[in-house]
């Protein structure tokens, strides 16, 4: 459009972002590598978010990867105005939503494409529920507060599994810097990763907090979608 703002692509150095990345020596020695993000209000350290590398053992990781492969034929989500300049890949959603747009009477309901009328549809739903449970258990181990907040915030929603948290399965997904304004913090998980580590492709960027998270297979992290966030573009 003639009045549209031009797309701007920036480098992490433009924002002086700190790089959060796994240390292979720590993972070799300890089996995992965890970062805890804290802020010091009133001189007391308060945890804000976490990054957990090598979150699952290889048996569980292989099962989760297999489950994600089974979802490739489902209907992806179409993102809104914030994504009109740049986006890529697919995002498949499980759960219920309150749309920001839509027609009259379009209210809180399940995402389109969820299919529990066939054996394959039921298997896909149960597999996604299992993936969400695994992520929640990791969060409960690393930061119980964020797990409790998510449970409390979704008490009155439709439950997909044992709680009301929505699940999103992404493949090759890239997003511009944006805000989502969800009701609570959320969790992200990377179960597969095929990119160039030299350029931190598909890293998760949080410029307002001053860092970006280098992504790898088998990791989980938390974040507040109300904060500006987006994806490092492939080179």
mmCIF file of C-alpha atoms in Angstrom:
data_model
loop_
_atom_site.group_PDB
_atom_site.id
_atom_site.type_symbol
_atom_site.label_atom_id
_atom_site.label_comp_id
_atom_site.label_asym_id
_atom_site.label_seq_id
_atom_site.Cartn_x
_atom_site.Cartn_y
_atom_site.Cartn_z
ATOM 1 C CA UNK A 1 0.000 0.000 0.000
ATOM 2 C CA UNK A 2 1.131 3.576 -0.684
ATOM 3 C CA UNK A 3 0.805 4.636 2.956
ATOM 4 C CA UNK A 4 2.391 1.483 4.396
ATOM 5 C CA UNK A 5 5.493 1.834 6.526
ATOM 6 C CA UNK A 6 8.633 0.395 4.915
ATOM 7 C CA UNK A 7 10.025 -2.859 6.215
ATOM 8 C CA UNK A 8 13.199 -2.409 8.243
ATOM 9 C CA UNK A 9 15.682 -5.242 8.789
ATOM 10 C CA UNK A 10 18.155 -4.689 11.628
ATOM 11 C CA UNK A 11 21.207 -6.474 12.997
ATOM 12 C CA UNK A 12 21.477 -7.566 16.669
ATOM 13 C CA UNK A 13 24.435 -5.215 16.997
ATOM 14 C CA UNK A 14 22.100 -2.288 16.209
ATOM 15 C CA UNK A 15 20.390 -2.938 19.551
ATOM 16 C CA UNK A 16 23.544 -4.119 21.367
ATOM 17 C CA UNK A 17 21.836 -7.410 22.177
ATOM 18 C CA UNK A 18 23.550 -9.933 24.412
ATOM 19 C CA UNK A 19 23.892 -13.422 22.974
ATOM 20 C CA UNK A 20 22.417 -16.258 25.086
ATOM 21 C CA UNK A 21 23.866 -19.545 23.805
ATOM 22 C CA UNK A 22 24.602 -23.048 25.120
ATOM 23 C CA UNK A 23 28.061 -24.070 26.263
ATOM 24 C CA UNK A 24 28.849 -27.504 24.855
ATOM 25 C CA UNK A 25 31.384 -28.190 27.635
ATOM 26 C CA UNK A 26 28.736 -27.559 30.301
ATOM 27 C CA UNK A 27 26.253 -29.822 28.500
ATOM 28 C CA UNK A 28 28.906 -32.527 28.140
ATOM 29 C CA UNK A 29 29.733 -32.332 31.850
ATOM 30 C CA UNK A 30 26.271 -31.704 33.324
ATOM 31 C CA UNK A 31 23.886 -32.947 30.654
ATOM 32 C CA UNK A 32 22.000 -29.617 30.551
ATOM 33 C CA UNK A 33 22.591 -25.883 30.472
ATOM 34 C CA UNK A 34 20.113 -23.484 32.094
ATOM 35 C CA UNK A 35 20.017 -19.683 32.042
ATOM 36 C CA UNK A 36 17.905 -17.766 34.568
ATOM 37 C CA UNK A 37 17.052 -14.165 33.674
ATOM 38 C CA UNK A 38 16.704 -11.968 36.760
ATOM 39 C CA UNK A 39 16.101 -8.285 37.520
ATOM 40 C CA UNK A 40 17.149 -6.529 40.756
ATOM 41 C CA UNK A 41 14.169 -4.531 42.124
ATOM 42 C CA UNK A 42 14.960 -3.121 45.577
ATOM 43 C CA UNK A 43 18.312 -4.936 45.500
ATOM 44 C CA UNK A 44 16.617 -8.351 45.508
ATOM 45 C CA UNK A 45 17.053 -10.611 42.500
ATOM 46 C CA UNK A 46 13.711 -11.572 40.948
ATOM 47 C CA UNK A 47 13.556 -14.236 38.266
ATOM 48 C CA UNK A 48 11.928 -13.153 35.027
ATOM 49 C CA UNK A 49 12.496 -15.933 32.473
ATOM 50 C CA UNK A 50 14.555 -19.031 31.783
ATOM 51 C CA UNK A 51 16.294 -20.808 28.895
ATOM 52 C CA UNK A 52 16.822 -24.565 29.175
ATOM 53 C CA UNK A 53 19.161 -26.282 26.685
ATOM 54 C CA UNK A 54 19.060 -30.092 26.339
ATOM 55 C CA UNK A 55 15.727 -30.228 28.139
ATOM 56 C CA UNK A 56 14.727 -33.813 27.261
ATOM 57 C CA UNK A 57 16.563 -37.094 27.169
ATOM 58 C CA UNK A 58 17.032 -38.515 23.673
ATOM 59 C CA UNK A 59 14.184 -41.036 23.924
ATOM 60 C CA UNK A 60 11.591 -38.379 24.803
ATOM 61 C CA UNK A 61 13.027 -35.956 22.231
ATOM 62 C CA UNK A 62 12.693 -38.563 19.460
ATOM 63 C CA UNK A 63 9.046 -39.174 20.429
ATOM 64 C CA UNK A 64 8.225 -35.448 20.438
ATOM 65 C CA UNK A 65 9.921 -35.006 17.044
ATOM 66 C CA UNK A 66 7.844 -37.855 15.641
ATOM 67 C CA UNK A 67 4.644 -36.266 16.950
ATOM 68 C CA UNK A 68 5.471 -32.968 15.269
ATOM 69 C CA UNK A 69 6.057 -34.703 11.947
ATOM 70 C CA UNK A 70 2.533 -36.110 12.066
ATOM 71 C CA UNK A 71 1.007 -32.603 12.054
ATOM 72 C CA UNK A 72 2.369 -31.417 8.700
ATOM 73 C CA UNK A 73 -0.992 -31.674 6.877
ATOM 74 C CA UNK A 74 -3.066 -29.569 9.268
ATOM 75 C CA UNK A 75 -4.393 -26.090 8.509
ATOM 76 C CA UNK A 76 -1.938 -23.326 9.510
ATOM 77 C CA UNK A 77 -2.852 -20.044 11.216
ATOM 78 C CA UNK A 78 -2.997 -16.771 9.272
ATOM 79 C CA UNK A 79 -1.400 -13.988 11.307
ATOM 80 C CA UNK A 80 -2.727 -10.415 11.464
ATOM 81 C CA UNK A 81 -1.637 -6.872 10.666
ATOM 82 C CA UNK A 82 1.639 -7.014 12.596
ATOM 83 C CA UNK A 83 2.832 -9.682 10.169
ATOM 84 C CA UNK A 84 1.906 -8.090 6.829
ATOM 85 C CA UNK A 85 5.488 -7.011 6.013
ATOM 86 C CA UNK A 86 7.393 -10.182 6.805
ATOM 87 C CA UNK A 87 6.619 -13.676 7.927
ATOM 88 C CA UNK A 88 7.369 -17.191 6.782
ATOM 89 C CA UNK A 89 6.876 -20.844 7.603
ATOM 90 C CA UNK A 90 3.742 -22.256 9.183
ATOM 91 C CA UNK A 91 2.042 -22.151 12.581
ATOM 92 C CA UNK A 92 -0.577 -24.777 13.491
ATOM 93 C CA UNK A 93 -2.750 -24.071 16.525
ATOM 94 C CA UNK A 94 -4.470 -26.310 19.061
ATOM 95 C CA UNK A 95 -6.846 -24.924 21.667
ATOM 96 C CA UNK A 96 -9.378 -22.070 21.788
ATOM 97 C CA UNK A 97 -9.101 -18.405 20.955
ATOM 98 C CA UNK A 98 -10.804 -15.029 21.189
ATOM 99 C CA UNK A 99 -10.207 -13.490 17.733
ATOM 100 C CA UNK A 100 -9.115 -9.872 17.395
ATOM 101 C CA UNK A 101 -11.128 -9.588 14.154
ATOM 102 C CA UNK A 102 -13.630 -11.805 12.396
ATOM 103 C CA UNK A 103 -17.293 -11.467 11.599
ATOM 104 C CA UNK A 104 -20.322 -10.848 13.846
ATOM 105 C CA UNK A 105 -20.795 -13.613 16.384
ATOM 106 C CA UNK A 106 -17.247 -14.905 15.953
ATOM 107 C CA UNK A 107 -16.330 -15.414 19.576
ATOM 108 C CA UNK A 108 -14.358 -17.684 21.890
ATOM 109 C CA UNK A 109 -14.124 -21.054 20.172
ATOM 110 C CA UNK A 110 -11.658 -23.697 19.026
ATOM 111 C CA UNK A 111 -9.118 -22.959 16.332
ATOM 112 C CA UNK A 112 -10.116 -23.971 12.823
ATOM 113 C CA UNK A 113 -8.508 -27.187 11.641
ATOM 114 C CA UNK A 114 -8.695 -29.096 14.919
ATOM 115 C CA UNK A 115 -10.103 -32.484 13.970
ATOM 116 C CA UNK A 116 -11.144 -35.046 16.568
ATOM 117 C CA UNK A 117 -13.554 -36.891 14.266
ATOM 118 C CA UNK A 118 -10.928 -39.224 12.791
ATOM 119 C CA UNK A 119 -8.358 -41.552 14.333
ATOM 120 C CA UNK A 120 -5.497 -39.470 12.922
ATOM 121 C CA UNK A 121 -7.070 -36.281 14.243
ATOM 122 C CA UNK A 122 -7.460 -37.742 17.719
ATOM 123 C CA UNK A 123 -3.886 -39.033 17.696
ATOM 124 C CA UNK A 124 -2.591 -35.609 16.655
ATOM 125 C CA UNK A 125 -4.522 -33.928 19.466
ATOM 126 C CA UNK A 126 -3.306 -36.363 22.122
ATOM 127 C CA UNK A 127 0.264 -36.014 20.832
ATOM 128 C CA UNK A 128 0.082 -32.228 21.096
ATOM 129 C CA UNK A 129 -1.324 -32.531 24.625
ATOM 130 C CA UNK A 130 1.620 -34.737 25.585
ATOM 131 C CA UNK A 131 4.040 -32.190 24.151
ATOM 132 C CA UNK A 132 2.429 -29.459 26.230
ATOM 133 C CA UNK A 133 2.579 -31.559 29.393
ATOM 134 C CA UNK A 134 6.288 -32.202 28.879
ATOM 135 C CA UNK A 135 7.009 -28.487 28.460
ATOM 136 C CA UNK A 136 4.992 -27.679 31.565
ATOM 137 C CA UNK A 137 6.939 -30.219 33.611
ATOM 138 C CA UNK A 138 10.230 -28.654 32.505
ATOM 139 C CA UNK A 139 8.917 -25.222 33.515
ATOM 140 C CA UNK A 140 7.770 -26.543 36.885
ATOM 141 C CA UNK A 141 11.293 -27.875 37.558
ATOM 142 C CA UNK A 142 13.109 -24.719 36.501
ATOM 143 C CA UNK A 143 10.685 -21.979 37.558
ATOM 144 C CA UNK A 144 7.578 -23.121 39.483
ATOM 145 C CA UNK A 145 6.145 -19.584 39.595
ATOM 146 C CA UNK A 146 5.679 -19.312 35.817
ATOM 147 C CA UNK A 147 3.971 -22.710 35.773
ATOM 148 C CA UNK A 148 1.565 -21.685 38.555
ATOM 149 C CA UNK A 149 0.817 -18.369 36.815
ATOM 150 C CA UNK A 150 -0.049 -20.144 33.556
ATOM 151 C CA UNK A 151 -2.316 -22.606 35.356
ATOM 152 C CA UNK A 152 -4.129 -19.828 37.215
ATOM 153 C CA UNK A 153 -4.510 -17.602 34.130
ATOM 154 C CA UNK A 154 -6.171 -20.397 32.150
ATOM 155 C CA UNK A 155 -8.518 -21.770 34.827
ATOM 156 C CA UNK A 156 -11.651 -20.379 33.132
ATOM 157 C CA UNK A 157 -10.737 -21.356 29.571
ATOM 158 C CA UNK A 158 -11.604 -24.461 27.585
ATOM 159 C CA UNK A 159 -9.146 -27.162 28.573
ATOM 160 C CA UNK A 160 -7.013 -28.815 25.940
ATOM 161 C CA UNK A 161 -5.622 -31.660 28.014
ATOM 162 C CA UNK A 162 -5.329 -30.941 31.731
ATOM 163 C CA UNK A 163 -5.173 -27.156 31.393
ATOM 164 C CA UNK A 164 -6.414 -24.298 29.230
ATOM 165 C CA UNK A 165 -3.122 -23.383 27.588
ATOM 166 C CA UNK A 166 -3.037 -23.209 23.797
ATOM 167 C CA UNK A 167 -0.390 -25.065 21.804
ATOM 168 C CA UNK A 168 1.264 -23.902 18.586
ATOM 169 C CA UNK A 169 3.374 -26.065 16.322
ATOM 170 C CA UNK A 170 5.700 -24.089 14.014
ATOM 171 C CA UNK A 171 7.921 -25.131 11.126
ATOM 172 C CA UNK A 172 10.400 -22.798 9.428
ATOM 173 C CA UNK A 173 8.575 -19.942 11.163
ATOM 174 C CA UNK A 174 9.917 -16.392 11.074
ATOM 175 C CA UNK A 175 8.177 -13.392 12.585
ATOM 176 C CA UNK A 176 8.940 -9.643 12.680
ATOM 177 C CA UNK A 177 9.315 -7.851 15.994
ATOM 178 C CA UNK A 178 5.819 -7.662 17.481
ATOM 179 C CA UNK A 179 3.683 -7.957 20.623
ATOM 180 C CA UNK A 180 0.883 -10.442 21.267
ATOM 181 C CA UNK A 181 -0.538 -9.338 24.655
ATOM 182 C CA UNK A 182 -1.379 -12.792 25.971
ATOM 183 C CA UNK A 183 -2.825 -13.113 29.474
ATOM 184 C CA UNK A 184 0.338 -14.634 30.957
ATOM 185 C CA UNK A 185 3.850 -15.738 30.146
ATOM 186 C CA UNK A 186 4.259 -18.582 27.705
ATOM 187 C CA UNK A 187 6.707 -21.347 26.820
ATOM 188 C CA UNK A 188 8.548 -22.019 23.571
ATOM 189 C CA UNK A 189 10.235 -25.275 22.629
ATOM 190 C CA UNK A 190 12.616 -26.153 19.805
ATOM 191 C CA UNK A 191 12.461 -29.877 19.027
ATOM 192 C CA UNK A 192 14.276 -29.762 15.666
ATOM 193 C CA UNK A 193 16.708 -27.241 14.200
ATOM 194 C CA UNK A 194 18.260 -27.092 10.730
ATOM 195 C CA UNK A 195 20.017 -23.773 10.159
ATOM 196 C CA UNK A 196 23.401 -22.030 10.180
ATOM 197 C CA UNK A 197 24.778 -21.682 13.709
ATOM 198 C CA UNK A 198 27.370 -19.122 12.549
ATOM 199 C CA UNK A 199 24.632 -16.540 11.979
ATOM 200 C CA UNK A 200 22.322 -17.636 14.819
ATOM 201 C CA UNK A 201 19.560 -18.287 12.321
ATOM 202 C CA UNK A 202 16.065 -18.528 13.822
ATOM 203 C CA UNK A 203 17.250 -17.115 17.140
ATOM 204 C CA UNK A 204 14.548 -15.711 19.432
ATOM 205 C CA UNK A 205 15.054 -11.947 19.843
ATOM 206 C CA UNK A 206 13.916 -9.851 22.806
ATOM 207 C CA UNK A 207 15.341 -6.346 22.252
ATOM 208 C CA UNK A 208 13.509 -4.744 25.181
ATOM 209 C CA UNK A 209 15.355 -7.105 27.527
ATOM 210 C CA UNK A 210 18.618 -6.664 25.648
ATOM 211 C CA UNK A 211 19.295 -10.229 24.484
ATOM 212 C CA UNK A 212 18.609 -12.853 21.877
ATOM 213 C CA UNK A 213 18.404 -16.593 22.459
ATOM 214 C CA UNK A 214 20.371 -18.871 20.152
ATOM 215 C CA UNK A 215 18.064 -21.755 19.294
ATOM 216 C CA UNK A 216 19.027 -25.413 19.046
ATOM 217 C CA UNK A 217 17.153 -28.687 18.939
ATOM 218 C CA UNK A 218 15.952 -29.855 22.366
ATOM 219 C CA UNK A 219 15.451 -26.601 24.257
ATOM 220 C CA UNK A 220 12.665 -24.719 26.070
ATOM 221 C CA UNK A 221 12.404 -21.091 27.148
ATOM 222 C CA UNK A 222 9.833 -18.758 28.679
ATOM 223 C CA UNK A 223 8.853 -15.237 27.644
ATOM 224 C CA UNK A 224 6.198 -12.547 27.994
ATOM 225 C CA UNK A 225 4.496 -11.979 24.639
ATOM 226 C CA UNK A 226 3.624 -8.405 25.679
ATOM 227 C CA UNK A 227 7.327 -7.631 25.309
ATOM 228 C CA UNK A 228 8.689 -6.962 21.825
ATOM 229 C CA UNK A 229 9.900 -10.237 20.308
ATOM 230 C CA UNK A 230 10.672 -11.779 16.939
ATOM 231 C CA UNK A 231 12.902 -14.099 14.946
ATOM 232 C CA UNK A 232 16.450 -13.814 13.635
ATOM 233 C CA UNK A 233 16.111 -14.171 9.878
ATOM 234 C CA UNK A 234 18.042 -16.899 8.015
ATOM 235 C CA UNK A 235 21.080 -15.462 6.240
#
